[in-house]
Coordinates of C-alpha atoms in Angstrom, one line a residue:
M158 CA -14.6 -14.8 4.3
L159 CA -13.1 -12.3 7.2
N160 CA -15.0 -11.6 10.7
I161 CA -16.8 -8.6 9.6
K162 CA -19.4 -6.8 8.8
R163 CA -19.9 -4.2 6.6
K164 CA -22.4 -1.3 8.2
N165 CA -23.1 0.8 4.9
S166 CA -24.1 -1.8 2.0
V167 CA -22.7 -1.2 -1.6
V168 CA -24.1 0.2 -3.6
V169 CA -23.2 0.9 -7.2
T170 CA -25.1 2.4 -9.8
S171 CA -25.7 1.1 -13.4
A172 CA -25.0 3.9 -14.8
L173 CA -21.2 4.5 -13.4
L174 CA -20.9 0.7 -13.9
A175 CA -21.2 0.3 -17.4
V176 CA -19.1 3.7 -17.7
A177 CA -17.0 2.1 -15.8
L178 CA -16.7 -1.6 -17.0
S179 CA -16.6 -0.1 -21.1
F180 CA -13.6 1.9 -19.7
S181 CA -11.3 -0.9 -18.5
M182 CA -12.9 -3.3 -22.1
A183 CA -10.7 -0.2 -24.4
Q184 CA -8.3 0.1 -22.8
A185 CA -7.6 -4.0 -22.2
A186 CA -7.9 -4.6 -26.2
E187 CA -4.9 -1.5 -26.7
Y188 CA -2.3 -2.8 -23.3
K189 CA -1.2 -6.1 -23.5
A190 CA -1.0 -6.6 -20.0
S191 CA -0.2 -10.3 -18.8
D192 CA -3.5 -12.5 -17.9
K193 CA -1.6 -15.4 -15.9
E194 CA -3.8 -17.1 -13.4
G195 CA -3.0 -19.1 -10.8
P196 CA -1.1 -19.7 -7.5
I197 CA 2.7 -20.2 -7.9
K198 CA 6.0 -21.4 -6.2
I199 CA 7.4 -18.0 -4.0
V200 CA 11.6 -19.1 -2.8
N201 CA 12.7 -16.3 -1.8
L202 CA 10.6 -13.0 -2.9
D203 CA 13.4 -10.6 -3.9
E204 CA 13.2 -13.7 -7.0
L205 CA 9.7 -12.2 -8.3
E206 CA 11.5 -8.4 -9.8
G207 CA 13.7 -10.4 -12.2
L208 CA 10.3 -13.3 -13.1
V209 CA 8.8 -9.6 -14.3
A210 CA 11.4 -7.9 -15.9
K211 CA 12.2 -10.5 -18.4
S212 CA 8.2 -10.5 -20.1
M213 CA 6.9 -7.2 -18.4
D214 CA 6.6 -3.8 -20.6
K215 CA 9.8 -1.9 -20.5
G216 CA 8.4 1.4 -19.3
A217 CA 5.9 0.2 -17.1
F218 CA 8.4 -2.4 -15.7
G219 CA 10.7 0.7 -14.6
Y220 CA 7.6 2.7 -12.9
I221 CA 6.6 -0.1 -10.6
R222 CA 10.1 -0.7 -10.1
G223 CA 12.3 2.5 -10.4
G224 CA 13.3 4.5 -7.1
A225 CA 14.9 8.2 -7.3
E226 CA 17.7 9.2 -7.9
D227 CA 20.1 6.6 -7.2
E228 CA 18.1 4.6 -5.3
Q229 CA 19.7 5.0 -2.2
N230 CA 16.2 5.5 -0.2
L231 CA 14.5 2.0 -2.2
N232 CA 18.0 -0.6 -0.8
K233 CA 18.2 1.3 2.1
N234 CA 14.3 1.0 2.8
T235 CA 15.8 -3.2 3.0
Q236 CA 18.7 -3.2 3.7
N237 CA 18.2 -1.5 7.1
F238 CA 16.3 -4.8 8.9
D239 CA 19.1 -5.9 9.1
S240 CA 21.0 -3.7 11.6
K241 CA 18.5 -5.0 13.5
Y242 CA 18.0 -8.3 15.7
I243 CA 15.9 -11.1 16.5
M244 CA 16.7 -12.1 20.0
P245 CA 16.3 -17.1 19.5
R246 CA 14.4 -17.7 22.3
V247 CA 14.3 -21.3 23.4
M248 CA 11.8 -23.8 25.9
Q249 CA 8.8 -21.5 25.2
G250 CA 6.4 -24.4 25.2
I251 CA 5.0 -23.0 21.8
E252 CA 4.2 -25.1 19.3
L253 CA 4.3 -24.2 15.3
T254 CA 0.2 -24.6 15.1
D255 CA 0.2 -22.1 18.5
I256 CA 1.5 -19.1 16.3
D257 CA -1.4 -16.9 15.4
L258 CA -1.1 -13.8 13.2
S259 CA -4.6 -13.1 13.2
T260 CA -4.5 -9.7 14.3
E261 CA -7.2 -5.6 14.2
F262 CA -6.5 -2.9 12.8
L263 CA -9.6 0.1 12.9
G264 CA -12.2 -2.6 14.2
I265 CA -10.9 -4.8 11.3
N266 CA -10.4 -8.4 12.0
L267 CA -7.7 -9.8 9.7
K268 CA -5.7 -13.9 9.2
T269 CA -2.9 -11.9 8.5
P270 CA -1.0 -8.3 11.0
I271 CA 0.5 -8.0 6.4
I272 CA -2.1 -6.1 3.9
Q273 CA -1.5 -4.0 1.3
A274 CA 0.3 -0.8 0.4
P275 CA -2.2 1.7 -2.4
M276 CA -0.6 1.7 -5.7
A277 CA -1.8 3.0 -9.6
A278 CA -1.9 1.5 -11.8
Q279 CA -2.3 -2.2 -11.8
G280 CA -3.3 -2.3 -15.1
L281 CA -0.1 -2.9 -16.5
A282 CA 1.3 -5.7 -14.2
H283 CA -1.7 -7.8 -15.2
K284 CA -5.0 -7.0 -17.3
E285 CA -7.4 -7.7 -14.5
G286 CA -5.0 -4.8 -12.3
E287 CA -7.1 -3.2 -9.2
I288 CA -9.6 -6.6 -9.3
A289 CA -7.1 -9.4 -9.6
T290 CA -5.1 -7.9 -6.4
A291 CA -8.8 -7.2 -4.2
K292 CA -9.5 -10.5 -4.7
G293 CA -5.6 -12.0 -4.2
M294 CA -5.6 -10.1 -0.8
A295 CA -9.5 -10.8 0.3
K296 CA -8.9 -14.6 -0.5
A297 CA -5.4 -13.9 2.5
G298 CA -8.2 -12.3 4.0
S299 CA -6.7 -8.6 3.8
I300 CA -6.6 -6.1 2.9
F301 CA -6.9 -4.1 -0.1
S302 CA -5.6 -0.9 -0.6
L303 CA -7.2 1.1 -4.1
S304 CA -5.1 4.1 -5.1
T305 CA -6.3 7.1 -7.0
Y306 CA -4.9 6.6 -9.8
G307 CA -6.0 3.1 -10.5
N308 CA -7.0 1.4 -13.6
K309 CA -10.8 0.5 -12.4
T310 CA -12.9 2.0 -10.7
I311 CA -14.3 2.0 -7.0
E312 CA -17.5 0.3 -8.4
E313 CA -15.6 -2.7 -9.5
V314 CA -13.3 -2.7 -6.5
A315 CA -16.3 -3.3 -4.5
E316 CA -18.3 -4.7 -6.9
V317 CA -15.5 -7.3 -5.8
S318 CA -15.3 -7.1 -2.6
G319 CA -17.7 -8.5 -1.5
E320 CA -18.5 -7.9 2.2
N321 CA -14.6 -7.6 2.0
P322 CA -12.8 -4.4 4.0
F323 CA -11.1 -2.3 1.6
F324 CA -9.7 0.8 2.4
F325 CA -9.7 4.5 -0.7
Q326 CA -6.3 6.0 -1.3
L327 CA -7.1 9.7 -1.8
Y328 CA -5.0 11.6 -3.3
M329 CA -6.7 15.4 -2.4
S330 CA -6.7 16.9 -6.5
K331 CA -6.3 21.1 -7.1
N332 CA -9.9 20.7 -7.4
E333 CA -12.4 20.8 -4.9
A334 CA -14.9 19.3 -7.4
F335 CA -12.7 15.9 -7.4
N336 CA -12.0 15.8 -4.0
E337 CA -16.0 15.7 -3.6
F338 CA -17.6 13.4 -6.5
T339 CA -14.7 10.7 -5.6
L340 CA -14.1 10.6 -1.2
K341 CA -18.9 10.4 -1.4
R342 CA -19.1 7.3 -4.3
A343 CA -15.4 5.9 -1.9
K344 CA -18.0 6.5 0.9
V345 CA -20.9 4.7 -1.0
S346 CA -19.3 2.0 -2.3
G347 CA -18.4 1.2 1.3
A348 CA -14.5 1.6 1.5
K349 CA -13.8 1.3 5.5
A350 CA -10.2 3.9 6.4
I351 CA -9.4 7.0 3.1
I352 CA -5.5 6.8 2.7
L353 CA -4.4 10.5 2.7
T354 CA -1.1 10.4 0.8
V355 CA 1.1 12.9 1.6
D356 CA 3.8 12.7 0.9
S357 CA 3.7 13.4 -2.9
P358 CA 2.8 16.9 -3.5
V359 CA 4.7 16.3 -6.1
G360 CA 6.9 13.0 -8.1
G361 CA 10.6 12.3 -7.4
Y362 CA 13.7 12.8 -9.8
R363 CA 13.0 9.0 -11.4
E364 CA 15.1 8.2 -13.9
D365 CA 13.4 4.7 -15.5
D366 CA 10.9 7.0 -16.5
V367 CA 12.8 9.2 -18.1
R368 CA 15.3 7.1 -19.3
N369 CA 12.0 5.2 -21.3
N370 CA 10.6 9.2 -21.8
F371 CA 7.9 6.6 -20.2
Q372 CA 3.5 8.4 -20.5
F373 CA 1.2 5.8 -18.9
P374 CA -1.1 4.0 -22.0
L375 CA -4.0 2.8 -19.7
G376 CA -6.8 5.9 -18.0
F377 CA -7.0 6.4 -14.4
A378 CA -10.3 5.1 -14.4
N379 CA -11.3 7.6 -11.8
L380 CA -10.3 10.3 -13.7
E381 CA -12.3 8.9 -16.3
L382 CA -15.2 8.9 -14.5
F383 CA -15.2 12.1 -13.6
A384 CA -14.4 13.8 -16.3
Q385 CA -17.5 12.9 -18.1
Q386 CA -19.2 15.4 -16.4
D387 CA -15.7 18.1 -15.8
K388 CA -15.2 20.0 -19.2
A389 CA -11.8 21.4 -17.4
G390 CA -9.9 19.3 -19.8
A391 CA -7.2 18.0 -16.9
K392 CA -5.3 14.7 -17.3
T393 CA -6.2 11.2 -16.7
G394 CA -4.1 9.3 -17.2
K395 CA -3.8 7.9 -20.7
G396 CA -0.3 9.7 -22.3
A397 CA -0.3 11.4 -19.9
G398 CA 4.0 11.0 -17.7
I399 CA 3.2 10.9 -13.6
S400 CA 4.5 14.5 -13.2
E401 CA 2.1 14.9 -15.0
I402 CA -0.2 13.8 -13.2
Y403 CA 1.1 14.6 -10.1
A404 CA 0.9 18.8 -11.2
Q405 CA -3.1 18.1 -11.1
A406 CA -2.7 17.2 -7.2
K407 CA -3.2 19.8 -3.6
Q408 CA 0.8 20.4 -3.1
A409 CA 0.0 22.5 -0.5
F410 CA -1.0 19.7 2.0
T411 CA -2.5 22.4 6.5
P412 CA -4.4 20.3 8.5
D413 CA -6.3 21.3 7.7
D414 CA -7.1 18.6 5.4
I415 CA -7.4 16.3 7.7
Q416 CA -11.2 17.4 8.3
Y417 CA -12.0 18.7 5.2
V418 CA -12.0 14.9 4.1
K419 CA -13.4 13.2 6.8
K420 CA -16.3 15.9 6.6
L421 CA -16.8 14.8 2.4
S422 CA -15.6 11.5 3.2
G423 CA -17.1 11.6 7.1
L424 CA -15.3 7.8 7.3
P425 CA -11.3 7.6 9.9
V426 CA -8.5 9.1 7.9
I427 CA -5.5 7.4 7.7
V428 CA -2.5 9.6 6.9
K429 CA 0.3 8.4 4.1
G430 CA 3.9 9.4 3.9
I431 CA 4.6 10.6 7.5
Q432 CA 8.9 10.4 8.6
S433 CA 9.1 12.1 11.0
P434 CA 7.8 12.5 14.4
E435 CA 7.1 16.3 14.9
D436 CA 4.6 15.6 11.2
A437 CA 3.2 12.0 13.2
D438 CA 2.2 14.5 16.0
M439 CA 0.4 17.2 14.2
V440 CA -1.7 15.1 11.5
I441 CA -2.3 13.1 14.8
K442 CA -3.7 16.6 17.0
A443 CA -5.5 17.5 13.7
G444 CA -7.6 14.4 13.8
A445 CA -6.0 11.2 11.9
D446 CA -7.4 8.4 13.0
A447 CA -4.0 6.4 11.6
I448 CA -1.2 7.1 10.9
W449 CA 1.1 5.8 7.8
V450 CA 4.5 4.9 8.2
S451 CA 6.2 5.1 4.5
N452 CA 9.1 7.2 2.3
H453 CA 7.0 5.8 -1.2
G454 CA 8.8 3.2 -1.3
G455 CA 11.9 5.4 -2.2
R456 CA 10.2 7.2 -5.2
Q457 CA 10.0 10.5 -3.0
L458 CA 12.8 11.9 -2.1
D459 CA 16.2 9.0 -2.1
S460 CA 18.6 10.8 0.4
G461 CA 15.6 10.9 3.1
P462 CA 15.8 7.7 6.4
A463 CA 14.8 4.3 5.5
S464 CA 11.5 3.7 6.6
F465 CA 12.2 1.0 8.8
D466 CA 15.1 3.6 11.1
V467 CA 11.9 5.9 11.5
L468 CA 9.4 4.2 13.3
P469 CA 10.8 3.9 16.0
S470 CA 10.9 7.7 17.3
I471 CA 7.9 7.7 16.1
A472 CA 5.7 5.5 17.8
K473 CA 7.4 6.7 20.7
V474 CA 5.7 10.1 19.9
V475 CA 2.5 8.2 19.1
N476 CA 2.7 6.9 22.2
K477 CA -0.5 4.3 21.3
R478 CA -2.7 6.8 20.4
V479 CA -3.9 5.7 17.0
P480 CA -3.3 2.6 15.3
I481 CA 0.1 3.1 12.9
V482 CA 1.1 1.1 9.4
F483 CA 4.0 1.2 8.0
D484 CA 5.7 0.2 4.3
S485 CA 9.1 0.8 2.5
G486 CA 11.7 -2.1 1.7
V487 CA 10.0 -5.3 3.1
R488 CA 10.8 -8.8 1.4
R489 CA 11.0 -11.1 3.8
G490 CA 8.3 -11.9 7.6
S491 CA 11.4 -11.6 9.6
H492 CA 11.5 -7.6 8.4
V493 CA 7.2 -7.5 9.0
F494 CA 8.3 -9.1 12.5
K495 CA 10.6 -5.6 12.7
A496 CA 8.3 -3.8 12.1
L497 CA 5.8 -4.7 14.5
A498 CA 9.1 -4.6 17.1
S499 CA 9.0 -0.8 16.6
G500 CA 5.5 0.1 16.6
A501 CA 3.9 -1.3 13.8
D502 CA 0.3 -1.8 14.0
V503 CA -0.3 -4.1 10.5
V504 CA 2.6 -3.1 7.8
A505 CA 1.7 -3.1 3.9
V506 CA 3.5 -5.1 1.0
G507 CA 4.0 -2.6 -2.3
R508 CA 6.0 -4.3 -5.3
P509 CA 5.7 -8.1 -4.4
I510 CA 2.4 -8.1 -5.5
L511 CA 2.2 -6.9 -7.9
Y512 CA 4.5 -8.9 -9.0
G513 CA 2.3 -11.7 -7.4
L514 CA -0.8 -10.0 -10.0
N515 CA 1.6 -10.0 -12.4
L516 CA 2.8 -13.6 -12.0
G517 CA -0.1 -15.3 -11.3
G518 CA -3.2 -13.0 -11.1
A519 CA -5.3 -12.8 -8.0
E520 CA -3.1 -16.5 -6.9
G521 CA 0.3 -14.7 -7.6
V522 CA -1.1 -11.6 -4.4
N523 CA -2.4 -15.3 -2.5
S524 CA 1.1 -16.0 -2.8
V525 CA 2.6 -13.2 -1.7
I526 CA 0.6 -12.9 1.2
Q527 CA 1.2 -17.0 1.9
Q528 CA 5.2 -16.6 1.2
L529 CA 5.2 -13.9 4.3
N530 CA 2.8 -15.6 6.2
K531 CA 5.4 -18.4 6.7
E532 CA 8.4 -17.3 6.9
L533 CA 6.5 -14.1 9.7
S534 CA 5.3 -17.7 11.6
I535 CA 8.8 -19.2 11.4
N536 CA 10.3 -15.9 13.1
M537 CA 8.1 -15.7 16.0
M538 CA 8.9 -19.6 16.6
L539 CA 12.3 -18.9 16.5
G540 CA 11.7 -15.8 18.1
G541 CA 9.2 -16.7 20.9
A542 CA 6.8 -14.9 19.7
K543 CA 3.1 -16.9 19.7
D544 CA 0.6 -14.1 18.6
I545 CA 1.2 -10.6 17.1
K546 CA 0.4 -9.2 20.6
A547 CA 3.6 -11.0 21.7
V548 CA 5.9 -10.3 18.3
K549 CA 4.9 -6.6 19.1
E550 CA 6.5 -6.9 22.6
T551 CA 10.2 -8.2 21.7
K552 CA 12.2 -6.8 22.3
L553 CA 14.7 -5.8 19.4
Y554 CA 19.1 -6.0 19.5
T555 CA 22.0 -3.9 18.0
D556 CA 25.0 -4.5 17.6
K557 CA 26.4 -1.9 20.5
D558 CA 23.8 -4.6 23.0
F559 CA 26.4 -7.0 22.5
E560 CA 29.9 -4.9 23.2

């Protein structure tokens, strides 16, 4: 159990929860997702992708794995971590048992600096979807983030989360009634922050989805709940492609949207999808409580830079005014170390968690985090950093330093 006291008790109306459960049962009967449960053996996180590809529906796997256009951005996200080095340090008087991964983010005490990036449609990976992921992240002593486009409702996640923290990721709608309905539910259900995603006014051109003519086989539970009271005929996920879903979402974002979300939710707002120092400064001045450096895992602008490459310049501009979350391409404990040493306060992981979910349910999710924790601990030991504060103070090196 995390060392955190929930300020707002989880209030779940029986009507909403009953509707949510009926959606889940109907969807489970139609789409055959994995039902595997248990810890998984991991040698290298990259190997999980191939294991999942063998058993998952082709369209579903393509949607999860794929990136935009030629996938240069997706691949460079991981490759470009190799452009910097951790200097080996010896005789630092550190025992492996001294290594401390605990940290804090927005007043939440965590057992690890690794959190889960919000990802849509987790029912594609496992029959329990976001419910299992929330359980796995709670076991790891970390934070689960529920997407607006999740296959489970806010209320269902709150029910299994108990005292463990979760965030809610908002894809703002053009329909303000949806935003109000959803944000109020997030607040009442005990979400600790709202992740306002602003880098997806349109979906990137994802060729796997085009080739597979992929349409979601499951409905998005939060959209379905709203549709019960709003008869506008909006797409709710099932039978729609991602471009149809994005077409309903807000596109013309402005800094005013940050205050709009803060006012409706009464919660801290983390602005996700920051890739430039200028945007980081702008959203902080507009009231963002944290920023999330991300290029959506290489799923949006293929010609953009790797997330890791822009992190240092963004951190310099932020200058510790607000905390920084980082994601995109993280596959190793060394990547976590390097992101923290480059200005991140916590590091989020995406696809590997979904692969762990597919291969082992909640325990598979926990296995992914524990593998990263193991690698991070080794890197900290060899790099002479006994805690996360020391990691953040570590200087990284490049080839130019050795010329």
